[in-house]
C-alpha positions as a LaTeX table, in Angstrom:
\begin{tabular}{lrrr}
\hline
Residue & $x$ (\AA) & $y$ (\AA) & $z$ (\AA) \\
\hline
Met1 & $-28.34$ & 26.84 & 8.17 \\
Gly2 & $-26.18$ & 26.39 & 11.94 \\
Asp3 & $-23.57$ & 25.89 & 9.58 \\
Leu4 & $-23.94$ & 29.73 & 7.18 \\
Leu5 & $-24.66$ & 31.80 & 10.22 \\
Gln6 & $-21.26$ & 29.92 & 11.07 \\
Leu7 & $-19.04$ & 30.60 & 8.64 \\
Val8 & $-21.19$ & 34.13 & 8.19 \\
Glu9 & $-19.91$ & 35.36 & 11.32 \\
Ala10 & $-16.40$ & 34.29 & 10.86 \\
Arg11 & $-16.51$ & 36.40 & 7.52 \\
Leu12 & $-17.73$ & 39.31 & 9.66 \\
His13 & $-14.98$ & 38.35 & 12.39 \\
Ser14 & $-11.85$ & 38.53 & 9.58 \\
Ala15 & $-13.17$ & 41.70 & 8.71 \\
Phe16 & $-13.47$ & 43.89 & 11.74 \\
Gly17 & $-11.73$ & 41.42 & 14.44 \\
Glu18 & $-13.82$ & 40.13 & 17.68 \\
Arg19 & $-16.86$ & 41.03 & 18.61 \\
His20 & $-17.44$ & 43.23 & 20.62 \\
Ser21 & $-20.97$ & 42.48 & 21.77 \\
Arg22 & $-24.21$ & 40.55 & 20.04 \\
Ala23 & $-28.03$ & 41.37 & 20.69 \\
Ala24 & $-30.43$ & 38.68 & 18.94 \\
Val25 & $-33.93$ & 39.59 & 18.09 \\
Thr26 & $-37.36$ & 37.60 & 17.56 \\
Phe27 & $-40.50$ & 38.73 & 15.31 \\
Leu28 & $-43.01$ & 36.85 & 15.66 \\
Gly29 & $-43.32$ & 34.52 & 12.78 \\
Thr30 & $-39.54$ & 35.26 & 11.28 \\
Asp31 & $-36.07$ & 33.98 & 12.10 \\
Arg32 & $-34.13$ & 35.22 & 15.34 \\
Ile33 & $-31.67$ & 38.05 & 14.32 \\
Glu34 & $-28.69$ & 39.00 & 15.52 \\
Val35 & $-26.55$ & 42.03 & 15.78 \\
Leu36 & $-23.08$ & 41.67 & 15.90 \\
Arg37 & $-21.22$ & 44.89 & 17.35 \\
Phe38 & $-17.70$ & 45.52 & 16.13 \\
Val39 & $-15.69$ & 48.33 & 17.98 \\
Asp40 & $-12.84$ & 49.33 & 15.02 \\
Gly41 & $-11.05$ & 52.34 & 16.86 \\
Asp42 & $-13.99$ & 55.70 & 17.24 \\
Val43 & $-16.08$ & 53.60 & 14.65 \\
Leu44 & $-18.75$ & 50.89 & 15.72 \\
Arg45 & $-20.09$ & 48.61 & 12.99 \\
Tyr46 & $-23.47$ & 46.41 & 13.11 \\
Ala47 & $-23.77$ & 43.52 & 11.15 \\
Thr48 & $-26.82$ & 41.53 & 11.07 \\
Leu49 & $-26.71$ & 37.97 & 11.66 \\
Gly50 & $-29.57$ & 36.14 & 10.34 \\
Met51 & $-31.26$ & 37.39 & 7.50 \\
Ser52 & $-29.05$ & 35.58 & 5.19 \\
Arg53 & $-29.91$ & 32.87 & 6.77 \\
Gln54 & $-33.22$ & 32.14 & 4.52 \\
Pro55 & $-32.85$ & 33.70 & $-0.07$ \\
Met56 & $-34.66$ & 35.92 & $-0.69$ \\
Ser57 & $-37.28$ & 35.85 & $-2.95$ \\
Asp58 & $-39.30$ & 37.47 & $-5.33$ \\
Pro59 & $-42.41$ & 39.08 & $-3.96$ \\
Leu60 & $-44.08$ & 38.12 & $-6.81$ \\
Ala61 & $-43.35$ & 34.21 & $-7.05$ \\
Thr62 & $-46.29$ & 31.76 & $-6.33$ \\
Val63 & $-43.14$ & 29.41 & $-4.52$ \\
Ala64 & $-40.14$ & 31.10 & $-2.68$ \\
Asp65 & $-37.21$ & 28.54 & $-3.42$ \\
Pro66 & $-35.41$ & 27.37 & $-0.20$ \\
Leu67 & $-31.82$ & 27.63 & $-1.51$ \\
Arg68 & $-31.95$ & 30.03 & $-4.51$ \\
Gly69 & $-31.96$ & 33.61 & $-4.58$ \\
Pro70 & $-29.72$ & 36.63 & $-3.06$ \\
Arg71 & $-28.62$ & 35.88 & 0.46 \\
Ala72 & $-27.34$ & 39.10 & 2.71 \\
Glu73 & $-26.58$ & 40.73 & 5.83 \\
Leu74 & $-26.91$ & 44.01 & 6.63 \\
Val75 & $-24.08$ & 46.59 & 8.22 \\
Leu76 & $-23.88$ & 49.59 & 9.64 \\
Ser77 & $-20.56$ & 51.91 & 10.49 \\
Val78 & $-21.28$ & 54.55 & 12.48 \\
Arg79 & $-19.40$ & 57.02 & 14.71 \\
Ala80 & $-19.05$ & 56.11 & 18.62 \\
Gly81 & $-19.88$ & 58.47 & 21.41 \\
Leu82 & $-21.89$ & 61.08 & 19.98 \\
Ala83 & $-25.36$ & 59.93 & 20.19 \\
Pro84 & $-26.99$ & 56.61 & 21.74 \\
Val85 & $-26.11$ & 54.25 & 19.25 \\
Asp86 & $-26.47$ & 52.04 & 20.49 \\
Gln87 & $-30.05$ & 51.65 & 20.28 \\
Val88 & $-30.08$ & 50.75 & 16.93 \\
Leu89 & $-29.65$ & 47.55 & 17.17 \\
Arg90 & $-33.80$ & 46.68 & 16.98 \\
Pro91 & $-34.05$ & 48.80 & 14.15 \\
Leu92 & $-31.41$ & 47.48 & 12.28 \\
Ala93 & $-32.56$ & 44.22 & 13.30 \\
Val94 & $-36.66$ & 44.91 & 11.72 \\
Leu95 & $-34.77$ & 46.01 & 8.45 \\
Ala96 & $-32.73$ & 42.85 & 7.96 \\
Ala97 & $-35.90$ & 40.84 & 8.66 \\
Ser98 & $-37.88$ & 43.31 & 6.58 \\
Pro99 & $-36.82$ & 40.31 & 3.57 \\
Gln100 & $-38.67$ & 37.76 & 5.57 \\
Val101 & $-41.65$ & 39.75 & 7.22 \\
Glu102 & $-42.60$ & 42.33 & 3.65 \\
Gly103 & $-41.08$ & 39.86 & 1.40 \\
Val104 & $-38.99$ & 42.07 & $-0.77$ \\
Val105 & $-34.84$ & 41.38 & $-2.51$ \\
Val106 & $-32.57$ & 44.55 & $-0.35$ \\
Ala107 & $-30.72$ & 45.13 & $-3.25$ \\
Pro108 & $-27.93$ & 48.37 & $-4.02$ \\
Gly109 & $-29.73$ & 51.54 & $-4.56$ \\
Ala110 & $-32.77$ & 50.33 & $-2.38$ \\
Ser111 & $-33.87$ & 52.29 & 0.85 \\
Leu112 & $-35.23$ & 50.28 & 3.90 \\
Asp113 & $-37.86$ & 52.19 & 6.28 \\
Val114 & $-38.26$ & 51.51 & 10.00 \\
Gly115 & $-40.67$ & 54.82 & 10.16 \\
Gly116 & $-38.90$ & 56.11 & 13.25 \\
Pro117 & $-35.70$ & 57.37 & 14.20 \\
Leu118 & $-32.77$ & 54.74 & 13.93 \\
Trp119 & $-32.01$ & 55.57 & 17.76 \\
Thr120 & $-32.65$ & 58.56 & 20.23 \\
Gly121 & $-32.66$ & 61.76 & 18.53 \\
Ala122 & $-31.31$ & 60.71 & 15.26 \\
Pro123 & $-32.52$ & 62.83 & 11.92 \\
Phe124 & $-32.32$ & 59.29 & 9.60 \\
Ser125 & $-35.34$ & 56.54 & 10.42 \\
Ala126 & $-34.23$ & 55.50 & 6.54 \\
Val127 & $-31.04$ & 53.30 & 5.03 \\
Leu128 & $-29.99$ & 53.61 & 1.79 \\
Val129 & $-28.24$ & 50.06 & 1.08 \\
Ala130 & $-24.70$ & 50.57 & $-0.88$ \\
Glu131 & $-22.97$ & 48.36 & $-2.99$ \\
Pro132 & $-21.48$ & 44.99 & $-1.55$ \\
Gly133 & $-17.58$ & 43.99 & $-0.89$ \\
Gly134 & $-15.91$ & 46.90 & 0.38 \\
Leu135 & $-16.40$ & 46.07 & 3.98 \\
Val136 & $-16.43$ & 42.52 & 4.09 \\
Glu137 & $-15.97$ & 39.86 & 0.70 \\
Asp138 & $-19.04$ & 38.59 & 0.00 \\
Leu139 & $-19.51$ & 34.98 & 0.86 \\
Gly140 & $-18.91$ & 31.78 & $-1.45$ \\
Leu141 & $-21.20$ & 29.25 & $-0.91$ \\
Asp142 & $-21.12$ & 25.73 & $-2.66$ \\
Glu143 & $-23.70$ & 25.53 & $-5.69$ \\
Pro144 & $-26.46$ & 25.85 & $-5.40$ \\
Leu145 & $-26.73$ & 28.36 & $-3.00$ \\
Glu146 & $-25.55$ & 31.47 & $-3.64$ \\
Pro147 & $-22.83$ & 34.03 & $-2.17$ \\
Val148 & $-23.12$ & 36.09 & 1.00 \\
Arg149 & $-23.22$ & 39.46 & 0.84 \\
Phe150 & $-22.53$ & 42.45 & 3.29 \\
Phe151 & $-24.74$ & 45.23 & 1.85 \\
Pro152 & $-23.17$ & 48.37 & 4.11 \\
Val153 & $-26.86$ & 50.75 & 5.19 \\
Leu154 & $-26.26$ & 54.78 & 5.39 \\
Pro155 & $-28.34$ & 56.49 & 6.63 \\
Met156 & $-30.11$ & 59.62 & 5.38 \\
Thr157 & $-32.26$ & 61.87 & 6.64 \\
Gln158 & $-35.72$ & 62.20 & 5.73 \\
Asn159 & $-35.14$ & 64.83 & 3.36 \\
Glu160 & $-32.63$ & 62.75 & 1.44 \\
Ala161 & $-35.19$ & 59.93 & 1.77 \\
Ala162 & $-37.81$ & 62.24 & $-0.17$ \\
Trp163 & $-35.07$ & 63.29 & $-2.55$ \\
Lys164 & $-33.48$ & 59.98 & $-3.61$ \\
Arg165 & $-36.86$ & 58.84 & $-4.28$ \\
Val166 & $-37.26$ & 60.66 & $-7.10$ \\
His167 & $-33.29$ & 61.04 & $-8.05$ \\
Gly168 & $-31.96$ & 57.72 & $-7.35$ \\
Gly169 & $-29.55$ & 56.08 & $-5.10$ \\
Ala170 & $-26.26$ & 56.44 & $-7.27$ \\
Ala171 & $-27.17$ & 60.39 & $-7.25$ \\
Leu172 & $-27.92$ & 61.00 & $-3.21$ \\
Gln173 & $-24.78$ & 59.49 & $-3.13$ \\
Glu174 & $-22.66$ & 61.12 & $-5.93$ \\
Arg175 & $-24.03$ & 64.78 & $-3.90$ \\
Trp176 & $-23.07$ & 62.58 & $-0.81$ \\
Leu177 & $-18.87$ & 62.80 & $-2.08$ \\
Lys178 & $-19.88$ & 65.71 & $-4.06$ \\
Tyr179 & $-19.99$ & 67.58 & $-0.28$ \\
Gly180 & $-17.90$ & 65.85 & 1.78 \\
Thr181 & $-20.52$ & 64.07 & 3.56 \\
Asp182 & $-19.21$ & 61.89 & 6.77 \\
Leu183 & $-21.62$ & 59.69 & 7.13 \\
Arg184 & $-20.60$ & 57.95 & 10.06 \\
Asp185 & $-21.08$ & 61.04 & 12.17 \\
Pro186 & $-24.52$ & 60.19 & 13.59 \\
Leu187 & $-25.63$ & 63.96 & 13.97 \\
Arg188 & $-25.92$ & 65.12 & 10.84 \\
Ala189 & $-27.10$ & 67.27 & 9.18 \\
Ser190 & $-28.88$ & 66.20 & 5.20 \\
Val191 & $-26.54$ & 67.12 & 2.17 \\
Pro192 & $-27.51$ & 70.73 & 0.38 \\
Leu193 & $-30.61$ & 68.90 & $-2.10$ \\
Ser194 & $-30.51$ & 71.60 & $-4.40$ \\
Asp195 & $-27.48$ & 73.64 & $-5.57$ \\
\hline
\end{tabular}
């Protein structure tokens, strides 16, 4: 699968330019996950590399198919210089390992939670998985492999995550749009959730 990860990394470079740095995290019983950091003006982009190594499989399936199934990587965009956001490397790797560890299939509208702040002082411990294709185009692979999709992940405050569980991810995104929420602001407050 080394070739697959090389293709994934090349697709990230074509979208974001040269990588600024990288870090690797290995969790017991899982494959190594790397997080690549790209600088785009005042925006830092963190992209996982390694989540797509294996397809995600239905946790109810009796046998996991080693070839077929959705493949994904995560991309987080955040404004630089306002908070110690580089601390997000390990939490982002934890989220990327969740299909292997917890047997979840990551898809648009899903919530992923690390159980603690994404970085010191962050008002966020969870992210909303957004639709792929906007920042990084899907990476098509030879049959029977499904394409690798690059999911933007949008940090949610605890109140937003609770509201999303009741109303859904699309409704939360509409509320963010309605109030002009800067989702890249690492210090932003929760969007108004009642009106």
